[in-house]
């Protein structure tokens, strides 16, 4: 870990995701920052206030607090921005901006934070948000403004880095990382009780089931191999649940905690990444790829660029374009008796990847950005 004295005393993260939703990149990184720095995870508003806007602040592990704006229902967009601006102004008045880092996950937050100048501004560009369903029409314009404002930019994968690097002079690819110890427990712990009862080869996926998820591929595999059991773990959002296939060998387990995931992996024969190839998946770098591998579970994925390179190229993951190729790859893995060589190569590949290292790299670049800003102000 880095010398915490070099990091700002406060980090305010402006996020489009909820802290208590799926445990992913923001949680991994900010929980590490929270060991050294006061972290305020500032969420998007909920519309349940009866008598005027207010903030609720709740404690999590370390020095992390989750901040939720509560606004009155029925406001139009301008009123929402005005209410958010007022409530954020009141909140930020309690924080010393000269000792504060603004950490953006969503450019939309500029609408109520732009007038404030913290010590340092960071944009962790986790996804190409403009390509997601229901993306706000202003998000592209606001991202340009955020890139102009940011002192340092990180991207959630290599493909996203290639797409953004021309827009910022201090940008770094920080792809999906892993807590190896956590997922390696899948090799030794008991299988989740609600999954034990499912009999037959288990083909599994965990993650958000949304517009990126190829449910037709799942239906084709389930129909063509009725003896296989497809286990799908995660919340269903933004898509009509009635569209999802209802084959008897498809099991929608629902959302499970990050802590519980290894107990499900413990029972899987093969893990899958059934993502559609569309605008919303063009730049994704699935965190679950190294997580699956750390549990010693073979993986089959659609041709997502950040999975092909490096995992497909190094033959750590099967790349399959349709249901026939998926079935062939899964059958190959179900027939394998000795995975010693694959396990050795996987272990070697993962040995230098960890969220601790990703955090350290980011902390170092933030410290460097602060030092550079200090030098500029000293010279002027």
Coordinates of C-alpha atoms in Angstrom, one line a residue:
X1 CA 0.0 0.0 0.0
X2 CA 1.1 3.6 -0.6
X3 CA 1.8 6.2 2.0
X4 CA -1.6 7.4 2.9
X5 CA -0.3 10.9 3.7
X6 CA 0.1 11.5 0.0
X7 CA -3.6 10.8 -0.8
X8 CA -6.2 13.5 -0.2
X9 CA -8.0 13.2 3.2
X10 CA -11.4 12.8 1.4
X11 CA -12.5 11.0 -1.7
X12 CA -16.0 11.7 -3.0
X13 CA -17.1 9.2 -5.6
X14 CA -20.0 10.2 -7.9
X15 CA -21.6 7.0 -9.0
X16 CA -24.4 5.7 -11.2
X17 CA -24.2 2.4 -9.4
X18 CA -25.5 1.5 -5.9
X19 CA -23.0 0.4 -3.3
X20 CA -25.2 -2.4 -2.2
X21 CA -26.0 -3.7 -5.7
X22 CA -23.5 -6.1 -7.4
X23 CA -20.1 -6.1 -5.8
X24 CA -17.8 -5.1 -8.6
X25 CA -15.0 -2.6 -9.6
X26 CA -16.2 0.4 -7.6
X27 CA -16.5 -1.7 -4.4
X28 CA -13.1 -3.4 -4.9
X29 CA -11.3 -0.2 -5.4
X30 CA -13.0 2.2 -3.0
X31 CA -13.0 -0.3 -0.1
X32 CA -9.2 -0.2 -0.5
X33 CA -9.1 3.6 -0.7
X34 CA -11.2 3.6 2.5
X35 CA -8.4 2.0 4.5
X36 CA -6.4 5.2 4.0
X37 CA -8.9 8.0 3.1
X38 CA -12.4 9.0 4.1
X39 CA -14.5 7.8 1.2
X40 CA -18.0 9.2 0.5
X41 CA -19.8 7.0 -2.1
X42 CA -22.4 9.5 -3.5
X43 CA -25.2 7.7 -5.2
X44 CA -27.9 8.8 -7.7
X45 CA -31.0 10.1 -6.0
X46 CA -34.0 8.1 -4.9
X47 CA -37.4 9.8 -5.1
X48 CA -39.1 9.1 -1.8
X49 CA -38.8 12.4 0.1
X50 CA -42.1 13.6 1.5
X51 CA -41.1 17.0 2.9
X52 CA -38.2 18.4 0.9
X53 CA -34.8 16.9 -0.1
X54 CA -32.4 15.4 2.3
X55 CA -29.3 13.2 2.4
X56 CA -29.0 9.9 4.2
X57 CA -25.4 8.8 5.2
X58 CA -24.6 5.3 6.3
X59 CA -21.3 3.7 7.4
X60 CA -19.7 0.7 5.7
X61 CA -16.3 -0.9 6.3
X62 CA -13.3 1.2 6.9
X63 CA -13.7 4.9 6.4
X64 CA -16.4 4.5 3.8
X65 CA -19.8 6.2 4.0
X66 CA -22.7 5.7 1.5
X67 CA -24.4 9.0 0.7
X68 CA -27.9 8.9 -0.8
X69 CA -29.8 12.0 -1.9
X70 CA -33.6 11.7 -1.3
X71 CA -35.7 13.9 -3.5
X72 CA -39.4 14.5 -3.8
X73 CA -41.2 12.4 -6.5
X74 CA -42.7 14.0 -9.6
X75 CA -39.9 16.6 -10.3
X76 CA -39.0 17.4 -13.9
X77 CA -35.4 17.1 -15.0
X78 CA -34.5 20.8 -14.4
X79 CA -36.0 20.6 -10.9
X80 CA -34.0 17.4 -10.2
X81 CA -30.8 19.1 -11.2
X82 CA -31.6 22.1 -9.1
X83 CA -32.4 19.9 -6.1
X84 CA -29.3 17.9 -6.5
X85 CA -27.2 21.0 -6.9
X86 CA -28.5 22.5 -3.7
X87 CA -28.2 19.3 -1.7
X88 CA -24.6 18.7 -3.0
X89 CA -23.6 22.3 -2.2
X90 CA -24.8 21.8 1.4
X91 CA -22.9 18.5 1.6
X92 CA -19.6 19.8 0.1
X93 CA -19.7 22.8 2.4
X94 CA -18.8 20.4 5.2
X95 CA -15.7 19.1 3.4
X96 CA -12.4 20.8 2.8
X97 CA -12.1 20.8 -1.1
X98 CA -8.3 21.5 -0.8
X99 CA -8.0 18.0 0.7
X100 CA -10.5 16.2 -1.5
X101 CA -10.5 14.0 -4.6
X102 CA -13.5 13.9 -6.8
X103 CA -13.8 10.4 -8.3
X104 CA -16.3 10.1 -11.1
X105 CA -18.0 7.0 -12.5
X106 CA -20.7 9.0 -14.3
X107 CA -20.3 12.2 -16.3
X108 CA -23.9 13.0 -15.5
X109 CA -22.8 14.1 -12.0
X110 CA -21.1 17.1 -13.6
X111 CA -24.5 18.7 -13.8
X112 CA -24.4 19.4 -10.0
X113 CA -20.7 19.2 -9.2
X114 CA -19.0 21.1 -12.0
X115 CA -18.6 24.5 -10.2
X116 CA -16.6 22.9 -7.4
X117 CA -12.8 22.6 -7.7
X118 CA -11.3 19.8 -5.6
X119 CA -7.6 19.2 -5.1
X120 CA -7.7 16.5 -7.8
X121 CA -10.3 15.0 -10.2
X122 CA -10.3 11.5 -11.4
X123 CA -12.5 9.7 -14.0
X124 CA -12.6 6.0 -13.7
X125 CA -14.2 5.2 -17.1
X126 CA -15.6 1.7 -16.3
X127 CA -17.9 1.4 -19.3
X128 CA -19.0 3.2 -22.4
X129 CA -22.2 4.4 -20.7
X130 CA -23.5 6.2 -23.8
X131 CA -23.9 2.7 -25.5
X132 CA -26.2 1.4 -22.7
X133 CA -30.0 1.3 -23.0
X134 CA -31.7 4.4 -21.7
X135 CA -28.5 6.4 -21.7
X136 CA -29.1 10.1 -21.3
X137 CA -28.8 12.2 -24.4
X138 CA -26.3 14.5 -22.8
X139 CA -23.9 11.9 -21.6
X140 CA -21.5 12.2 -24.6
X141 CA -21.2 16.0 -24.2
X142 CA -20.8 15.7 -20.4
X143 CA -18.1 13.1 -20.8
X144 CA -16.1 15.5 -23.0
X145 CA -16.4 18.1 -20.3
X146 CA -15.3 15.5 -17.7
X147 CA -12.3 14.5 -19.7
X148 CA -11.3 18.2 -20.0
X149 CA -11.7 18.6 -16.2
X150 CA -10.0 15.4 -15.0
X151 CA -6.4 15.3 -13.9
X152 CA -6.1 11.6 -14.4
X153 CA -8.3 9.0 -16.3
X154 CA -8.5 5.3 -15.8
X155 CA -10.4 2.8 -18.1
X156 CA -11.9 -0.5 -17.1
X157 CA -10.3 -2.4 -20.0
X158 CA -7.8 -2.2 -22.9
X159 CA -10.4 -1.7 -25.6
X160 CA -12.0 1.2 -23.7
X161 CA -8.5 2.6 -23.3
X162 CA -7.8 2.5 -27.0
X163 CA -11.1 4.3 -27.6
X164 CA -10.4 7.1 -25.1
X165 CA -6.7 7.6 -25.1
X166 CA -6.8 10.3 -27.8
X167 CA -9.0 12.5 -25.6
X168 CA -6.7 12.7 -22.5
X169 CA -2.9 13.1 -21.9
X170 CA -2.9 11.3 -18.6
X171 CA -4.9 8.1 -19.1
X172 CA -4.2 4.5 -18.0
X173 CA -5.7 1.1 -18.8
X174 CA -6.7 -0.6 -15.5
X175 CA -8.5 -3.8 -16.6
X176 CA -10.6 -6.1 -14.5
X177 CA -8.7 -7.5 -11.6
X178 CA -9.2 -10.2 -9.0
X179 CA -9.2 -11.3 -5.4
X180 CA -7.6 -14.6 -6.0
X181 CA -7.9 -16.0 -2.5
X182 CA -11.6 -15.4 -2.4
X183 CA -12.4 -17.3 -5.6
X184 CA -9.8 -20.0 -5.1
X185 CA -11.9 -21.2 -2.1
X186 CA -14.3 -22.6 -4.7
X187 CA -11.8 -25.6 -5.0
X188 CA -12.3 -26.6 -1.4
X189 CA -15.6 -25.3 0.1
X190 CA -19.0 -27.0 0.1
X191 CA -21.4 -26.3 -2.8
X192 CA -24.2 -23.8 -2.1
X193 CA -27.2 -25.8 -0.6
X194 CA -29.7 -24.4 -3.1
X195 CA -27.6 -25.6 -6.0
X196 CA -26.7 -29.1 -4.7
X197 CA -30.2 -30.3 -5.5
X198 CA -29.7 -29.5 -9.2
X199 CA -28.5 -32.7 -10.8
X200 CA -26.5 -33.1 -14.0
X201 CA -23.6 -31.1 -15.6
X202 CA -23.8 -27.5 -14.4
X203 CA -23.0 -24.7 -16.8
X204 CA -23.0 -21.4 -14.8
X205 CA -23.0 -17.6 -15.2
X206 CA -23.2 -14.9 -12.5
X207 CA -23.6 -11.2 -13.2
X208 CA -26.3 -8.7 -14.1
X209 CA -28.8 -10.1 -16.6
X210 CA -29.5 -7.1 -18.8
X211 CA -29.4 -5.9 -22.4
X212 CA -25.9 -7.3 -22.8
X213 CA -27.0 -10.9 -22.0
X214 CA -27.7 -13.3 -24.9
X215 CA -30.7 -15.1 -23.5
X216 CA -31.5 -16.6 -27.0
X217 CA -28.1 -18.3 -26.9
X218 CA -28.9 -19.7 -23.5
X219 CA -32.3 -21.0 -24.8
X220 CA -30.6 -22.7 -27.7
X221 CA -28.0 -24.4 -25.5
X222 CA -30.7 -25.5 -23.0
X223 CA -32.9 -26.9 -25.8
X224 CA -30.1 -28.8 -27.6
X225 CA -28.7 -30.2 -24.4
X226 CA -31.7 -30.9 -22.1
X227 CA -29.5 -33.0 -19.7
X228 CA -27.2 -30.0 -19.0
X229 CA -28.3 -27.6 -16.2
X230 CA -27.8 -23.9 -16.9
X231 CA -27.4 -22.0 -13.6
X232 CA -27.9 -18.2 -13.9
X233 CA -27.1 -16.0 -10.9
X234 CA -27.8 -12.3 -10.7
X235 CA -30.4 -9.6 -10.8
X236 CA -32.5 -9.1 -14.0
X237 CA -32.6 -5.5 -14.9
X238 CA -33.7 -3.3 -17.9
X239 CA -35.1 -6.3 -19.9
X240 CA -38.6 -7.9 -19.9
X241 CA -38.4 -11.0 -17.7
X242 CA -41.1 -12.6 -20.0
X243 CA -38.5 -12.7 -22.8
X244 CA -36.2 -15.0 -20.8
X245 CA -36.4 -18.7 -21.7
X246 CA -38.3 -20.9 -19.3
X247 CA -36.7 -24.3 -20.2
X248 CA -36.8 -26.7 -17.2
X249 CA -33.0 -27.0 -17.2
X250 CA -32.5 -23.2 -16.9
X251 CA -32.3 -22.1 -13.2
X252 CA -32.6 -18.4 -12.3
X253 CA -31.1 -18.3 -8.8
X254 CA -31.4 -14.6 -8.3
X255 CA -28.9 -12.2 -6.9
X256 CA -26.3 -13.7 -4.5
X257 CA -23.7 -11.8 -2.4
X258 CA -20.0 -11.6 -3.5
X259 CA -19.2 -13.7 -0.4
X260 CA -21.4 -16.5 -1.6
X261 CA -20.2 -16.7 -5.3
X262 CA -17.4 -19.3 -4.7
X263 CA -19.9 -21.8 -3.2
X264 CA -21.8 -21.7 -6.5
X265 CA -18.6 -22.0 -8.6
X266 CA -17.7 -25.0 -6.5
X267 CA -20.4 -27.0 -8.2
X268 CA -20.0 -25.8 -11.8
X269 CA -18.4 -27.9 -14.5
X270 CA -18.1 -25.0 -17.0
X271 CA -18.6 -21.2 -16.6
X272 CA -19.9 -19.1 -19.5
X273 CA -19.8 -15.5 -20.6
X274 CA -22.9 -15.3 -22.9
X275 CA -22.7 -11.7 -24.0
X276 CA -24.3 -10.3 -27.1
X277 CA -22.0 -8.5 -29.6
X278 CA -23.5 -5.0 -29.7
X279 CA -22.7 -1.4 -28.8
X280 CA -23.2 -2.0 -25.1
X281 CA -20.6 -4.9 -25.1
X282 CA -18.0 -3.4 -27.5
X283 CA -15.9 -2.0 -24.7
X284 CA -16.6 -4.3 -21.8
X285 CA -13.9 -6.1 -19.9
X286 CA -15.8 -8.7 -17.7
X287 CA -14.4 -8.9 -14.2
X288 CA -15.8 -12.4 -13.9
X289 CA -13.3 -13.8 -16.5
X290 CA -10.3 -13.9 -14.1
X291 CA -12.7 -14.8 -11.2
X292 CA -13.9 -17.9 -13.0
X293 CA -10.3 -18.9 -13.8
X294 CA -9.1 -18.5 -10.2
X295 CA -11.7 -21.0 -9.2
X296 CA -10.3 -23.5 -11.7
X297 CA -13.5 -23.5 -13.7
X298 CA -13.2 -23.8 -17.5
X299 CA -14.7 -20.8 -19.4
X300 CA -16.5 -20.4 -22.7
X301 CA -17.2 -16.9 -23.9
X302 CA -18.6 -15.1 -26.9
X303 CA -16.0 -13.1 -28.9
X304 CA -15.7 -10.0 -26.5
X305 CA -12.5 -8.2 -27.5
X306 CA -11.1 -7.9 -24.0
X307 CA -11.8 -11.7 -23.5
X308 CA -10.2 -12.7 -26.8
X309 CA -7.1 -10.7 -25.9
X310 CA -5.6 -11.9 -23.7
X311 CA -7.6 -14.9 -22.5
X312 CA -8.6 -16.5 -25.9
X313 CA -5.2 -15.9 -27.5
X314 CA -3.4 -17.6 -24.6
X315 CA -5.9 -20.5 -24.8
X316 CA -7.1 -20.0 -21.2
X317 CA -10.7 -19.5 -22.3
X318 CA -12.7 -21.0 -25.2
X319 CA -14.1 -18.4 -27.6
X320 CA -17.4 -19.4 -29.3
X321 CA -19.6 -17.5 -31.7
X322 CA -22.9 -19.4 -31.6
X323 CA -24.7 -22.2 -29.8
X324 CA -23.1 -25.0 -31.8
X325 CA -19.6 -23.6 -30.9
X326 CA -20.6 -23.2 -27.3
X327 CA -21.9 -26.7 -27.1
X328 CA -18.7 -28.1 -28.8
X329 CA -16.5 -26.2 -26.3
X330 CA -18.5 -27.2 -23.3
X331 CA -18.5 -30.9 -24.4
X332 CA -14.7 -30.7 -24.9
X333 CA -14.3 -29.5 -21.3
X334 CA -16.8 -32.0 -19.8
X335 CA -14.6 -34.8 -21.4
X336 CA -11.3 -33.5 -20.0
X337 CA -9.9 -35.7 -17.3
X338 CA -6.6 -33.9 -16.6
X339 CA -6.4 -30.1 -16.4
X340 CA -2.9 -29.9 -14.9
X341 CA -1.4 -27.9 -17.8
X342 CA -4.3 -25.5 -18.1
X343 CA -4.3 -24.9 -14.3
X344 CA -0.5 -24.2 -14.4
X345 CA -0.9 -21.7 -17.3
X346 CA -3.9 -20.1 -15.6
X347 CA -2.1 -19.7 -12.3
X348 CA 0.9 -18.3 -14.1
X349 CA -1.3 -15.8 -15.9
X350 CA -3.1 -14.7 -12.8
X351 CA -0.1 -14.4 -10.5
X352 CA 0.6 -10.7 -11.1
X353 CA -3.1 -9.6 -11.2
X354 CA -4.8 -8.4 -8.0
X355 CA -7.1 -5.6 -6.9
X356 CA -4.4 -4.6 -4.5
X357 CA -2.0 -4.0 -7.4
X358 CA -4.6 -2.1 -9.4
X359 CA -5.4 0.1 -6.4
X360 CA -1.7 0.8 -5.9
X361 CA -1.2 1.7 -9.5
X362 CA -4.2 4.1 -9.3
X363 CA -3.1 5.6 -6.0
X364 CA 0.4 6.2 -7.5
X365 CA -1.0 8.0 -10.5
X366 CA -3.3 10.2 -8.3
X367 CA -0.3 11.1 -6.1
X368 CA 1.6 12.0 -9.3
X369 CA -1.2 14.2 -10.6
X370 CA -1.3 16.0 -7.2
X371 CA 2.5 16.5 -7.4
X372 CA 2.3 17.8 -10.9
X373 CA -0.5 20.3 -9.9
X374 CA 1.6 21.4 -7.0
X375 CA 4.6 22.1 -9.3
X376 CA 2.5 24.1 -11.7
X377 CA 0.9 26.2 -9.0
X378 CA 4.3 26.8 -7.4
X379 CA 5.7 27.9 -10.7
X380 CA 2.9 30.3 -11.5

